[in-house]
Tab-separated table of N, CA and C in Angstrom:
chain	number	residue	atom	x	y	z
P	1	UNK	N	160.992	50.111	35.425
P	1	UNK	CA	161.915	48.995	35.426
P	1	UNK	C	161.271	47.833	36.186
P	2	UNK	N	161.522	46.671	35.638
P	2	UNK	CA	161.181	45.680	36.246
P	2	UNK	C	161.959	45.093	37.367
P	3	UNK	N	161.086	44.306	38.242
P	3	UNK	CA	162.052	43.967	39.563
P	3	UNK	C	163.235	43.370	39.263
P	4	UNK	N	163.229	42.031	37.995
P	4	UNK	CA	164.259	41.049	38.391
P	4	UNK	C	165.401	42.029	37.089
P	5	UNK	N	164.699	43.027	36.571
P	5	UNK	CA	166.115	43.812	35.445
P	5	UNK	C	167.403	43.621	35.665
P	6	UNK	N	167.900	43.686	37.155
P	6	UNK	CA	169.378	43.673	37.230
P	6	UNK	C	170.137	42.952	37.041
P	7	UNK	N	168.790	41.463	37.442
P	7	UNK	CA	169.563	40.013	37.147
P	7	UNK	C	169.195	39.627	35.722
P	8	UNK	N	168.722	40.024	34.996
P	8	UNK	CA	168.305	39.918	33.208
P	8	UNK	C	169.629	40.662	32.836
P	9	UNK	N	169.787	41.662	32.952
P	9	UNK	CA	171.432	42.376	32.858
P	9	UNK	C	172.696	41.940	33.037
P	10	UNK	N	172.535	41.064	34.114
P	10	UNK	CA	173.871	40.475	34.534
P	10	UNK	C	173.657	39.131	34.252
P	11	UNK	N	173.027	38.790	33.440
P	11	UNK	CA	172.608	37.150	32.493
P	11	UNK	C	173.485	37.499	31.354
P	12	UNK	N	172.637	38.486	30.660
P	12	UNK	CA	173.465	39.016	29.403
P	12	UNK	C	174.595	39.250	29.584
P	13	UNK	N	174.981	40.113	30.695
P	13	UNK	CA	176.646	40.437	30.473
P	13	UNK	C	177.702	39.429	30.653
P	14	UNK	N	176.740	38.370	31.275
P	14	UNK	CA	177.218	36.847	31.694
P	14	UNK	C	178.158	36.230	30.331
P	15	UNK	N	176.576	36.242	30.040
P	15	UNK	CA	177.094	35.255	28.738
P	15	UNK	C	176.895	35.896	27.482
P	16	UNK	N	177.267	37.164	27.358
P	16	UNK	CA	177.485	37.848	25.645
P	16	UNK	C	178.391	38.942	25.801
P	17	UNK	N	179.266	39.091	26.890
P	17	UNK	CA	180.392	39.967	26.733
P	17	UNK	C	180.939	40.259	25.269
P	18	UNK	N	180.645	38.783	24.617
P	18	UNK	CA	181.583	39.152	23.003
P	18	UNK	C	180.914	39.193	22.505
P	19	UNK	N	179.869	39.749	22.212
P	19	UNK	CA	178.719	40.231	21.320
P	19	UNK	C	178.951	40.941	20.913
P	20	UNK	N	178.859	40.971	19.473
P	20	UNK	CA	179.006	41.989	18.752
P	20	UNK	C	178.028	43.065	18.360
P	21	UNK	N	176.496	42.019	18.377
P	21	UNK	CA	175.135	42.960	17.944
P	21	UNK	C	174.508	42.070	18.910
P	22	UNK	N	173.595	42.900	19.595
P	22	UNK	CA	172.518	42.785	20.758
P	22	UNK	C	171.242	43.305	19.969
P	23	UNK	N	169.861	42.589	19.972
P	23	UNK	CA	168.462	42.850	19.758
P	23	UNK	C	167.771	42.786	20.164
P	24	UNK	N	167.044	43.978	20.849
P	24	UNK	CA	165.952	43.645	21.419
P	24	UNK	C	164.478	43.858	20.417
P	25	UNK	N	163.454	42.970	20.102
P	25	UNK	CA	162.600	43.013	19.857
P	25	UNK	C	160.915	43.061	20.738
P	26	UNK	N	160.596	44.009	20.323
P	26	UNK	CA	159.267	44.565	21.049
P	26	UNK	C	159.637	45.478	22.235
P	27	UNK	N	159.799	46.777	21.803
P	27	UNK	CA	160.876	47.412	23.267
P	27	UNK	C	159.697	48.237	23.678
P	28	UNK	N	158.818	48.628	22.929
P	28	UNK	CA	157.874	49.413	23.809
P	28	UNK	C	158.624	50.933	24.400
P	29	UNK	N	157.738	51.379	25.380
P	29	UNK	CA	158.064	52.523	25.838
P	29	UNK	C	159.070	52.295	27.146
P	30	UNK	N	159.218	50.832	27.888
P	30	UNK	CA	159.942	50.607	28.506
P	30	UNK	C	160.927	50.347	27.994
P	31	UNK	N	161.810	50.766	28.016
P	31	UNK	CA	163.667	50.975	27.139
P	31	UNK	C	164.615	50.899	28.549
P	32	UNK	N	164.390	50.537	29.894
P	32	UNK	CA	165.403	50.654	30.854
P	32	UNK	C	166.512	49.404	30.390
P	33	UNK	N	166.121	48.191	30.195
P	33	UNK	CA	167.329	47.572	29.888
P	33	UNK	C	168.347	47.735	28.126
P	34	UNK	N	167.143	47.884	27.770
P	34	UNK	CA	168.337	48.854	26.286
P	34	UNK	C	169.005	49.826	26.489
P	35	UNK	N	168.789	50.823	27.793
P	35	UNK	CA	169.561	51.370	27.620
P	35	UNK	C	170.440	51.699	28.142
P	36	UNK	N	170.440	50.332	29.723
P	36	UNK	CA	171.651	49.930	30.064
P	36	UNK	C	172.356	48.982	29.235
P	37	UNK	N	171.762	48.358	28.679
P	37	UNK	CA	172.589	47.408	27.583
P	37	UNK	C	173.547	48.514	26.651
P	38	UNK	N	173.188	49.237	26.357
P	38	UNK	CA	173.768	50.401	25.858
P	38	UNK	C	175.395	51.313	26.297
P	39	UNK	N	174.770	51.574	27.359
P	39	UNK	CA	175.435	51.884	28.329
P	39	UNK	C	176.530	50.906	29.098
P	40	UNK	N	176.558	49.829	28.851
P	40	UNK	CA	177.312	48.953	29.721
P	40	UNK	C	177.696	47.651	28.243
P	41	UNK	N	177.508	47.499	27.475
P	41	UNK	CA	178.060	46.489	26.206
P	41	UNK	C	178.972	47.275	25.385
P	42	UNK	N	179.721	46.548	25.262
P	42	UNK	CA	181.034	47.102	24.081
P	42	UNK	C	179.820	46.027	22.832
P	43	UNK	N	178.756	46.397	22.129
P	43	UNK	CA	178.361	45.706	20.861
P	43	UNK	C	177.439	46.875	20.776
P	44	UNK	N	176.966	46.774	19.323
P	44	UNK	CA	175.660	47.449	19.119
P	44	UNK	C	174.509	46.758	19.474
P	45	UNK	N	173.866	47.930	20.022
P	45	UNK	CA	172.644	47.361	20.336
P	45	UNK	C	171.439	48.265	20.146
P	46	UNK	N	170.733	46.998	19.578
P	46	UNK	CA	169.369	47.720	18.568
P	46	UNK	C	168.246	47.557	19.007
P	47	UNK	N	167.217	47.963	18.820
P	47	UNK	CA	166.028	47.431	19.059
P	47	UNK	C	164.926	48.013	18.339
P	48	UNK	N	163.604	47.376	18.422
P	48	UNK	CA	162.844	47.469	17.249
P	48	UNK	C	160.995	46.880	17.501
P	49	UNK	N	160.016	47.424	17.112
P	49	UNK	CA	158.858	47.543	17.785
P	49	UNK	C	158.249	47.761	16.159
P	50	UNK	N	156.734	47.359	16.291
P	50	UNK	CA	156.125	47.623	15.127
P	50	UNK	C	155.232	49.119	15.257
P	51	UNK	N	155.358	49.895	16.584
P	51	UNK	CA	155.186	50.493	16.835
P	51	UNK	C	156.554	51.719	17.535
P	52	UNK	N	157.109	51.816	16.823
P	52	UNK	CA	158.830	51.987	17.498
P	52	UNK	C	158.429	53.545	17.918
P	53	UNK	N	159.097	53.900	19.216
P	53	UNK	CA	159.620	55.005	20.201
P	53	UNK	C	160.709	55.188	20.199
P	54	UNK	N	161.480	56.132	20.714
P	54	UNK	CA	162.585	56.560	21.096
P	54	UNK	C	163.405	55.932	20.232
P	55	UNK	N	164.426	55.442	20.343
P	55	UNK	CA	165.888	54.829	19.376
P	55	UNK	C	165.335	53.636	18.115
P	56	UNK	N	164.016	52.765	19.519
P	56	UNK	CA	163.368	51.772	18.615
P	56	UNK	C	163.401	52.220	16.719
P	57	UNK	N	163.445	50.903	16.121
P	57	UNK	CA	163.310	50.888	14.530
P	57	UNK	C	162.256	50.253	14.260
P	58	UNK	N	161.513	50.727	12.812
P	58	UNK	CA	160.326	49.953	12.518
P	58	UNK	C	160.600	48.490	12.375
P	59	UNK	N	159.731	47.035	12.897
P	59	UNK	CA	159.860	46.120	12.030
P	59	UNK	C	158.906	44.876	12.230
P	60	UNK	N	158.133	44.466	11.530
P	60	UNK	CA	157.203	43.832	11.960
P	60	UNK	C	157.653	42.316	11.471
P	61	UNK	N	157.502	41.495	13.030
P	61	UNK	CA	158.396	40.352	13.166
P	61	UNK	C	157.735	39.324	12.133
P	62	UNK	N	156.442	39.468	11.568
P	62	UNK	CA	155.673	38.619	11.168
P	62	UNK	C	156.087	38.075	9.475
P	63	UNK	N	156.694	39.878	9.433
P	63	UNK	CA	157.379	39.653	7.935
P	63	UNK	C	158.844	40.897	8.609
P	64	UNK	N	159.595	39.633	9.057
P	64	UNK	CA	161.124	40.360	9.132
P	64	UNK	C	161.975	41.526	8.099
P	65	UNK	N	162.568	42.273	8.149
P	65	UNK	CA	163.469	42.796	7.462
P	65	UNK	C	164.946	42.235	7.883
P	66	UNK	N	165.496	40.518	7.695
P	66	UNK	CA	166.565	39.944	8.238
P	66	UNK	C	167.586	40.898	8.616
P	67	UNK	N	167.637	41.665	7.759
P	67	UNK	CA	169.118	42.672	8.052
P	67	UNK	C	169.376	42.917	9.039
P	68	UNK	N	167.806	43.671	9.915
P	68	UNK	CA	168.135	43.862	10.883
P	68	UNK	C	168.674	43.291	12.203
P	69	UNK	N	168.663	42.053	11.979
P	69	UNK	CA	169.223	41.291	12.764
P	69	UNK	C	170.049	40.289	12.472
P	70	UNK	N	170.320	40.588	11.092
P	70	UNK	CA	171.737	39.461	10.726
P	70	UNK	C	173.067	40.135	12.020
P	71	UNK	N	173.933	38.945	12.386
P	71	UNK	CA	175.443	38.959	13.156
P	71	UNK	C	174.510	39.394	14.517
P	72	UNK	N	173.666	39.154	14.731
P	72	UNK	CA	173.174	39.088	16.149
P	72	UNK	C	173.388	38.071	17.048
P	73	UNK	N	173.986	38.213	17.999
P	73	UNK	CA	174.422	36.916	19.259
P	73	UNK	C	173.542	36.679	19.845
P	74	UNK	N	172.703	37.803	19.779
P	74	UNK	CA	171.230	37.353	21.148
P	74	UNK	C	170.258	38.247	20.466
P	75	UNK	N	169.261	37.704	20.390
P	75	UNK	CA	168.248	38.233	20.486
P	75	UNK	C	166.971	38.211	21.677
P	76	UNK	N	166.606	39.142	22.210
P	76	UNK	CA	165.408	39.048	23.025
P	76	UNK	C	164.484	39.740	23.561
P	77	UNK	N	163.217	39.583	23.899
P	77	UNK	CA	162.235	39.649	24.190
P	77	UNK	C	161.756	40.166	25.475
P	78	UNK	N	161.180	41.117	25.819
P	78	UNK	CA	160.382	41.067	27.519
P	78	UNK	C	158.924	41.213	27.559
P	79	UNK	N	158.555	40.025	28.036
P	79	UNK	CA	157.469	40.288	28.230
P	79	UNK	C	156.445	39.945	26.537
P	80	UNK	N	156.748	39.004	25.997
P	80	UNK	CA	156.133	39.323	24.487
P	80	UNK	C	154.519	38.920	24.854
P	81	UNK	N	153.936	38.633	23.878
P	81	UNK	CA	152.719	38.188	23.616
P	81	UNK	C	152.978	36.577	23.129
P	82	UNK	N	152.059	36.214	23.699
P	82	UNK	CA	152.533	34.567	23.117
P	82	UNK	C	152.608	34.077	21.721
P	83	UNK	N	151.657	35.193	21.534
P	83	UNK	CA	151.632	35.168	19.560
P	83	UNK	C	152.778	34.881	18.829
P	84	UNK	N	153.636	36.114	19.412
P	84	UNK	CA	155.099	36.702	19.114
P	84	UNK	C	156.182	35.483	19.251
P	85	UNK	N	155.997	34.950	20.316
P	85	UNK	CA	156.865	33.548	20.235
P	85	UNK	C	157.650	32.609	19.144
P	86	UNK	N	156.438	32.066	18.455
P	86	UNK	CA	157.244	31.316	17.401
P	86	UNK	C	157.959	32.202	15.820
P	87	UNK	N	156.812	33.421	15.836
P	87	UNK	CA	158.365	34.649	15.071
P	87	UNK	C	159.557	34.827	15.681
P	88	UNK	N	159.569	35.123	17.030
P	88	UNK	CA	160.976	35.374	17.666
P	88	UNK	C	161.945	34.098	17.078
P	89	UNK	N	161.341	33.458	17.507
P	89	UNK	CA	162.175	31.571	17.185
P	89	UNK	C	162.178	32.002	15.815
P	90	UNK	N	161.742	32.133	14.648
P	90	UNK	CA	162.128	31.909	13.660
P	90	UNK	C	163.484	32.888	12.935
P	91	UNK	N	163.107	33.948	13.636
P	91	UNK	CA	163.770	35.162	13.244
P	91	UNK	C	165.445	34.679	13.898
P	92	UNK	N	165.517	34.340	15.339
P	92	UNK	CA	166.490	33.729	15.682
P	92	UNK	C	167.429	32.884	15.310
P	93	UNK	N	166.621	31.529	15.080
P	93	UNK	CA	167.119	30.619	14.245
P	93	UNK	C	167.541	30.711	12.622
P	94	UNK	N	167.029	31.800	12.180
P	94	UNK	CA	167.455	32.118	10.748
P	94	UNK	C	168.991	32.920	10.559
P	95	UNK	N	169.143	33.923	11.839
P	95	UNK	CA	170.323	34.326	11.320
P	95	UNK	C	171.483	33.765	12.494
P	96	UNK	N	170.992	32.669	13.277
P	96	UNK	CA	171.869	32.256	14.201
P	96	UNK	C	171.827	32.597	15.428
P	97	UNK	N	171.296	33.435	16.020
P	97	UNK	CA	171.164	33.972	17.201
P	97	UNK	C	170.281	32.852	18.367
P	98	UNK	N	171.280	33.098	19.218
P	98	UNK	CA	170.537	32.625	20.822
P	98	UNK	C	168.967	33.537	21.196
P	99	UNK	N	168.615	33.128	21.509
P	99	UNK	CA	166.594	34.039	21.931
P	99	UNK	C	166.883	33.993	23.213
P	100	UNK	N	166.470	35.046	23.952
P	100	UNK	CA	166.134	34.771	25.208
P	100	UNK	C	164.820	35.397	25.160
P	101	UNK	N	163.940	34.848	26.470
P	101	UNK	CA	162.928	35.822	26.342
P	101	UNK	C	162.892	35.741	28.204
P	102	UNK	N	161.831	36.754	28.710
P	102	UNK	CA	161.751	37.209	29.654
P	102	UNK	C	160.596	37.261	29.861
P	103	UNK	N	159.634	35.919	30.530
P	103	UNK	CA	158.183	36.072	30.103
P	103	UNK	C	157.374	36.512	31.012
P	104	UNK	N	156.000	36.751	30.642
P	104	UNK	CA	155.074	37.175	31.528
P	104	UNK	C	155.097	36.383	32.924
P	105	UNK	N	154.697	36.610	33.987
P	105	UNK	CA	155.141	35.350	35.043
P	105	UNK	C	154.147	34.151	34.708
P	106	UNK	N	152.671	35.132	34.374
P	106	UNK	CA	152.029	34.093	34.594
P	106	UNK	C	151.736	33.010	32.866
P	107	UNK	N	152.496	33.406	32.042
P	107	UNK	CA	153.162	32.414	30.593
P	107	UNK	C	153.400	31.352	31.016
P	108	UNK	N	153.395	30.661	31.617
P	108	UNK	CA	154.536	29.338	32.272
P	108	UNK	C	153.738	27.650	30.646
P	109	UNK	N	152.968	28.511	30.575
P	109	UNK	CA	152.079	27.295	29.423
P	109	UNK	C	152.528	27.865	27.999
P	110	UNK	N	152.758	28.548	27.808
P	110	UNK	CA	153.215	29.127	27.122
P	110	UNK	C	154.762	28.801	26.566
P	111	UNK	N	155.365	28.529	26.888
P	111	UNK	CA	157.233	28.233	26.776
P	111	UNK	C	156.864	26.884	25.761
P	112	UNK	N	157.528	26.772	24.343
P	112	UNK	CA	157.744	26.267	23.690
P	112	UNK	C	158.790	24.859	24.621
P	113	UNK	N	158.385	23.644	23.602
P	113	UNK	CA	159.342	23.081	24.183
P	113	UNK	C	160.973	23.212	23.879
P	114	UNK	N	161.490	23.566	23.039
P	114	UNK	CA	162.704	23.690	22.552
P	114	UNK	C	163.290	24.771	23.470
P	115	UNK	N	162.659	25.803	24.340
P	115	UNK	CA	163.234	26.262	24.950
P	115	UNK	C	163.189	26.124	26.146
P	116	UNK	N	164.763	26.485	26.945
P	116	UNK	CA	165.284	26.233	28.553
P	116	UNK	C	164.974	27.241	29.405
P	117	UNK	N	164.003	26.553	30.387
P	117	UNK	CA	163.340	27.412	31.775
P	117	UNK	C	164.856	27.824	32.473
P	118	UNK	N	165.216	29.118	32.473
P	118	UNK	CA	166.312	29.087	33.551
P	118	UNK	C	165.551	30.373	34.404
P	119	UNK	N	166.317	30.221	35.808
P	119	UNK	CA	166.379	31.026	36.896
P	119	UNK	C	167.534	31.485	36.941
P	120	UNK	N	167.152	32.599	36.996
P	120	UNK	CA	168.865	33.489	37.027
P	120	UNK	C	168.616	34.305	38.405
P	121	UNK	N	169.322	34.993	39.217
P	121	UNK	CA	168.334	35.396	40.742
P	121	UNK	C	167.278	35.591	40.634
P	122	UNK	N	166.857	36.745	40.681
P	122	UNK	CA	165.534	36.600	40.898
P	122	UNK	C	164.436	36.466	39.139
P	123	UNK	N	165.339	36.568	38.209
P	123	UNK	CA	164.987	36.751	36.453
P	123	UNK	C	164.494	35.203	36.380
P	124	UNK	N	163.287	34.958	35.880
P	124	UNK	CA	162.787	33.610	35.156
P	124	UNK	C	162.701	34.110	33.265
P	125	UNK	N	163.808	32.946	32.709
P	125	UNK	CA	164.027	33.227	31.035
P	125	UNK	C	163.993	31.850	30.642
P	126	UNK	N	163.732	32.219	29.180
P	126	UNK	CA	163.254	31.010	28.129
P	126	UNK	C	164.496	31.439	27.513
P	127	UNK	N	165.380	30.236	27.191
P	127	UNK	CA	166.655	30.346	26.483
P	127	UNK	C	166.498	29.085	25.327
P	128	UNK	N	167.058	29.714	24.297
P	128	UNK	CA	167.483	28.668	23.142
P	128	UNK	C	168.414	29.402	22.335
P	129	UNK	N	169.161	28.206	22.669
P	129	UNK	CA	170.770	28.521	21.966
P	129	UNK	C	170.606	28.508	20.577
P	130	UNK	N	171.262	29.088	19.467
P	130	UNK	CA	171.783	28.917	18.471
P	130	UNK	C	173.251	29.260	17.940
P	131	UNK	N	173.583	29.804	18.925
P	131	UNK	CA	175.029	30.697	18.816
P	131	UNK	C	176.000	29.606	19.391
């Protein structure tokens, strides 16, 4: 688990209590906040890796399978590759979903401009609304 997880947790529960579908994309073998998101969201919540583990689903962001993330309120990210960035944004913006991402610390050149530097306690996230 990562240090600032609790406050990435209590961002989300902040502001997507009424979520209906939660996504995480690129979950890797670290799954601690999916599966408190899990554990603590009244929505489904999915997630998905091109390399998928545990609950993860196949899906490679480069060529989406939309479904999987159509009626999604949030979608997001920890830790991506900068590559991954402007797929996330697209994938987002296509079925409506807010992006958050949760970036590397040292990304700071990296953050698109369309998206908002926030500090949440100790959590630094790239937010862009669509929802």
């Amino acid at each position: 688990m990562l240090f600032d997880t609790p406050d990435l947790l209590r961002y989300i529960a902040a502001n997507y209590s009424g979520a209906e579908k939660i996504v995480e994309i690129g979950m890797g073998p670290e799954d601690s906040v999916y599966k408190a998101l899990k554990r603590e969201m009244d929505a489904e919540i999915l997630a998905v890796d091109i390399c998928p583990s545990g609950d993860a689903l196949f899906d490679d962001i480069f060529e989406p399978d939309i479904e999987k993330y159509s009626g999604a309120s949030l979608i997001y990210s920890i830790r991506p590759n900068p590559e991954l960035i402007l797929p996330l944004q697209k994938i987002a913006q296509t079925v409506g979903a807010d992006l958050l991402i949760r970036p590397l610390t040292t990304d700071s050149g990296s953050k698109p401009p369309s998206m908002k530097l926030m500090n949440y306690g100790r959590a630094v996230l790239w937010v862009e609304k669509h929802h």
